[in-house]
PDB file of C-alpha atoms in Angstrom:
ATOM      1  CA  UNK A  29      81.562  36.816  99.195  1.00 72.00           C
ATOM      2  CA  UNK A  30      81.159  38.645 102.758  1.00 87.00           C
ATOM      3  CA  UNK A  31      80.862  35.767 105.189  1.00 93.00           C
ATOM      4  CA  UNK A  32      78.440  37.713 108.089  1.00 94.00           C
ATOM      5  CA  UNK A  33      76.455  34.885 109.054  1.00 96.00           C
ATOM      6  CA  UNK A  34      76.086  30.883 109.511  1.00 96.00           C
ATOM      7  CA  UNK A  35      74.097  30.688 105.661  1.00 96.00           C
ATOM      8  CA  UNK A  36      76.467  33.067 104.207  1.00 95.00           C
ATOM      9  CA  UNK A  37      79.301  30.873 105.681  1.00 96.00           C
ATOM     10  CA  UNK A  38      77.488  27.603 104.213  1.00 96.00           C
ATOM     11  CA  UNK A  39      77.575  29.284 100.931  1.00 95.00           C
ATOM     12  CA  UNK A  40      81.060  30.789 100.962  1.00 95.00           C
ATOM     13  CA  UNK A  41      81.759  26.681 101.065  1.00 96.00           C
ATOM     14  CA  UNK A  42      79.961  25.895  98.772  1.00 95.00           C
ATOM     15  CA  UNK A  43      81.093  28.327  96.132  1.00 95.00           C
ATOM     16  CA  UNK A  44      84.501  27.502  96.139  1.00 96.00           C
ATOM     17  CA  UNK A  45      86.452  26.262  93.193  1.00 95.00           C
ATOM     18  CA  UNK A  46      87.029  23.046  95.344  1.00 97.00           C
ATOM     19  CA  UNK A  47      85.045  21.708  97.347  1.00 97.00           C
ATOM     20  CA  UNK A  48      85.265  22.155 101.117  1.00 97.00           C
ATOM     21  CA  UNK A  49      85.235  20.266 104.695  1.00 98.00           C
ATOM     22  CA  UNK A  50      84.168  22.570 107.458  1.00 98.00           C
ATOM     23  CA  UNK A  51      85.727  22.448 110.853  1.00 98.00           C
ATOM     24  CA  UNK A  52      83.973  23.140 113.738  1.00 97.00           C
ATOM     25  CA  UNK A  53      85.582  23.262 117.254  1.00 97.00           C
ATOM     26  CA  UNK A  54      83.300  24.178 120.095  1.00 97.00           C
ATOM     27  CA  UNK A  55      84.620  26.356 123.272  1.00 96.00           C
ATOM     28  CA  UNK A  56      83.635  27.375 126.827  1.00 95.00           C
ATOM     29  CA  UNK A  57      84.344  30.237 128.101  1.00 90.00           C
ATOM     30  CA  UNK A  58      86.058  30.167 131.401  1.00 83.00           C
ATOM     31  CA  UNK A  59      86.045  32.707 134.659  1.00 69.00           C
ATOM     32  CA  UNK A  60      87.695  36.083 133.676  1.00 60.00           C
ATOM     33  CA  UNK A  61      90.966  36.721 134.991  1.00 59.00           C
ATOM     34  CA  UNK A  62      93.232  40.286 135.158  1.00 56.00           C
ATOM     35  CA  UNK A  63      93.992  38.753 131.394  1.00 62.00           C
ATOM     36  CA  UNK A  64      89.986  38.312 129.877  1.00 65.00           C
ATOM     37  CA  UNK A  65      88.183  35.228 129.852  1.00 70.00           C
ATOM     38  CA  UNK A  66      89.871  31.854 128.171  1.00 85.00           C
ATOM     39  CA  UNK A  67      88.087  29.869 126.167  1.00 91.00           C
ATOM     40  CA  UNK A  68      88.514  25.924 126.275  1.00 93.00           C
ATOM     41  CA  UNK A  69      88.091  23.397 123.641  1.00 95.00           C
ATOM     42  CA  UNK A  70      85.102  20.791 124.549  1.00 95.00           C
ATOM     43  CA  UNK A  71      84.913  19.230 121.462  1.00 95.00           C
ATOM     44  CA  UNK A  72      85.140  19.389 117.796  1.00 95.00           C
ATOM     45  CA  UNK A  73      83.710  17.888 114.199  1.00 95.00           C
ATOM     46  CA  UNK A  74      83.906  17.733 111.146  1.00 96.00           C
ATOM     47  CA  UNK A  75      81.043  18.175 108.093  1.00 96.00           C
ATOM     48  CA  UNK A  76      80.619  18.589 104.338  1.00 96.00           C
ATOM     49  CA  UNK A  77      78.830  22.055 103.846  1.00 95.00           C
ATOM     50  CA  UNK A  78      75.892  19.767 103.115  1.00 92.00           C
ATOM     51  CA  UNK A  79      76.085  17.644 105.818  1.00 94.00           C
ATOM     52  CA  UNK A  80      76.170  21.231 107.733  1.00 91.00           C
ATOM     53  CA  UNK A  81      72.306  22.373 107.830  1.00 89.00           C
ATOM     54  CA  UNK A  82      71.099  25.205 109.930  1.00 94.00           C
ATOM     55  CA  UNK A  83      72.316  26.740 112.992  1.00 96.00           C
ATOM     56  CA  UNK A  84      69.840  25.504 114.782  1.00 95.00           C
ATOM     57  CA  UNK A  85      70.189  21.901 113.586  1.00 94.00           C
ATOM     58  CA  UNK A  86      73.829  22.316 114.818  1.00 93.00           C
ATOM     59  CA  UNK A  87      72.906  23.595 118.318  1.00 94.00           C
ATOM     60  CA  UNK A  88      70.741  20.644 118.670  1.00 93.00           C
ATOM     61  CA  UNK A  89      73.415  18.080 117.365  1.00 91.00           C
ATOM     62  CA  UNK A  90      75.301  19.421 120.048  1.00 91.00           C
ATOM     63  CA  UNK A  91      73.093  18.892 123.113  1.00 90.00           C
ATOM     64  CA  UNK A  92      73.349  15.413 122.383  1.00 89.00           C
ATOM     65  CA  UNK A  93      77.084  15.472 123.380  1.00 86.00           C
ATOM     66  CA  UNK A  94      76.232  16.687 126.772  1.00 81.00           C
ATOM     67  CA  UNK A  95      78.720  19.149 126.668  1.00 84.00           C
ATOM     68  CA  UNK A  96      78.552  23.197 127.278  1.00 92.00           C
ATOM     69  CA  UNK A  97      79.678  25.223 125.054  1.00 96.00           C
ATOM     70  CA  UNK A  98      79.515  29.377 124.713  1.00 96.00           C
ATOM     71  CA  UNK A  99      81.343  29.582 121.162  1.00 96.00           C
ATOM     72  CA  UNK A 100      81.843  27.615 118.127  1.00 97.00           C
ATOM     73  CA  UNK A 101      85.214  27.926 116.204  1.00 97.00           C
ATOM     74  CA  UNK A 102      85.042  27.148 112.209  1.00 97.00           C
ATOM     75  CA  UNK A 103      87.587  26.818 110.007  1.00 97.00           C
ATOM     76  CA  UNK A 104      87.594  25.337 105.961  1.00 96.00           C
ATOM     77  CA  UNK A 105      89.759  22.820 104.377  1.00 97.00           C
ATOM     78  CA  UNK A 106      89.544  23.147 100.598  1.00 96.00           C
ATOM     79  CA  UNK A 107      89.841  19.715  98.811  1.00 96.00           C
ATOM     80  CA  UNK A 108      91.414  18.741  95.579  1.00 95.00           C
ATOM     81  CA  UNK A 109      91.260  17.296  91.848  1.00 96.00           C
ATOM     82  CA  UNK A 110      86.702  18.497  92.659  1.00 95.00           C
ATOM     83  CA  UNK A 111      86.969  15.821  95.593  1.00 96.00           C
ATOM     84  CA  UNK A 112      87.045  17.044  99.440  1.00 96.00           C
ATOM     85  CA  UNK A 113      89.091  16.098 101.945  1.00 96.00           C
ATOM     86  CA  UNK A 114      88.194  12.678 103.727  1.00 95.00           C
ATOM     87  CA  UNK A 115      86.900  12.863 107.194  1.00 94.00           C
ATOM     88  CA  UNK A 116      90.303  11.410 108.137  1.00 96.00           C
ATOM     89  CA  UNK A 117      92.598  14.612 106.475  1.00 96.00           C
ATOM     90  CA  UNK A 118      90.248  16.731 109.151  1.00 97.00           C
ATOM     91  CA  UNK A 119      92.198  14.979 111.988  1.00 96.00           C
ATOM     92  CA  UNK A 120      95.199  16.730 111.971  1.00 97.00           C
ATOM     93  CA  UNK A 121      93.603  20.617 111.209  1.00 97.00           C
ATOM     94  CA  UNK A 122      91.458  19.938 113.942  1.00 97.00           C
ATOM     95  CA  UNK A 123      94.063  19.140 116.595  1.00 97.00           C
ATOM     96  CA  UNK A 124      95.771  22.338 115.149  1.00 97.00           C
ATOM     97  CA  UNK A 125      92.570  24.492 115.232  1.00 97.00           C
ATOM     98  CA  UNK A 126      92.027  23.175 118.833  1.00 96.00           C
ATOM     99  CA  UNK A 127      95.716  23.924 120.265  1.00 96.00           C
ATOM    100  CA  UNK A 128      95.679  27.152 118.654  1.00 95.00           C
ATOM    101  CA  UNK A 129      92.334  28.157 120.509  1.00 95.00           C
ATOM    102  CA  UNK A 130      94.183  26.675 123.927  1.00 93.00           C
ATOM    103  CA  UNK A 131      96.698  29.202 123.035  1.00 91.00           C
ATOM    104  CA  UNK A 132      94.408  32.134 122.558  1.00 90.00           C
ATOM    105  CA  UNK A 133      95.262  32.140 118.812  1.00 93.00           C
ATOM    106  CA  UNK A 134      91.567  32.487 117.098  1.00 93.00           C
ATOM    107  CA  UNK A 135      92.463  34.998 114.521  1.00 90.00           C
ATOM    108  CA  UNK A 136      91.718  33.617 111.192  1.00 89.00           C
ATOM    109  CA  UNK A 137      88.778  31.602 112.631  1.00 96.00           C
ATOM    110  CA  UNK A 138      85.122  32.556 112.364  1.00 96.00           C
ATOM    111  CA  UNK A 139      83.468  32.887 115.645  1.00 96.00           C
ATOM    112  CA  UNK A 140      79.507  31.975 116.838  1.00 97.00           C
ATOM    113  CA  UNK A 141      77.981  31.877 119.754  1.00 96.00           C
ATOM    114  CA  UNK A 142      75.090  29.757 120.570  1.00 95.00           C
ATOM    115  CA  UNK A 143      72.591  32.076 119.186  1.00 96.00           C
ATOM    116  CA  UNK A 144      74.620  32.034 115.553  1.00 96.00           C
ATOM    117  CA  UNK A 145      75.755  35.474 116.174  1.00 96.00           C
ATOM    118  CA  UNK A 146      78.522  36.355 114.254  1.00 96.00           C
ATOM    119  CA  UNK A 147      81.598  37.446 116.534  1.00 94.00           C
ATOM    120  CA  UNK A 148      84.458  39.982 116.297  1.00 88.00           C
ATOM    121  CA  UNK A 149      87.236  39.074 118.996  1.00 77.00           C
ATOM    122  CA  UNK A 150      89.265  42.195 117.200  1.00 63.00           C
TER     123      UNK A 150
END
């Protein structure tokens, strides 16, 4: 399944053989330099495809954290045995999804900015 927006993401997840936990790690972009512009981690969560909703219902979720943020990292963690992951096995994926964007390393993550456009670092 081609994953080319937020829906088709939600039902990439929810197609899989197991079931998934979405990652979501939200970034703002900083002042360009001679390299580009960095992005930095402001926060991050964790949701059940259907705990997911809309776009738009994420955006707003968002405002409530009172935090900026230009682009929206996700990532999937497939579960086992037809169970997810627990909230708690996000923990660790999430600290490693977060360090990697700190380190410029977003390649294998999907990429939205606040409009739910779709973007192509590459």
């Amino acid at each position: 399944m081609e994953i080319n927006s937020y829906d088709s993401l939600l039902g990439a997840a929810r197609a899989q053989a197991q079931p998934q936990r979405l990652l979501f790690a939200f970034a703002q972009a900083e002042a360009a330099s001679a390299q580009g512009r960095s992005l930095t981690p402001v926060m991050c969560v964790d949701k059940l495809p259907d705990e997911a909703g809309s776009f738009a219902a994420l955006v707003e979720e968002s405002r409530h954290m009172q935090a900026h943020w230009d682009v929206v990292f996700v990532a999937s963690l497939g579960g086992k045995d037809g169970q997810p992951p627990a909230a708690s096995e996000a923990e660790a994926p999430l600290r490693k999804m977060i360090t990697a964007i700190q380190e410029g390393q977003i390649k294998g993550y999907l990429a939205f900015d606040r409009d739910g456009e779709l973007l192509n670092f590459f």
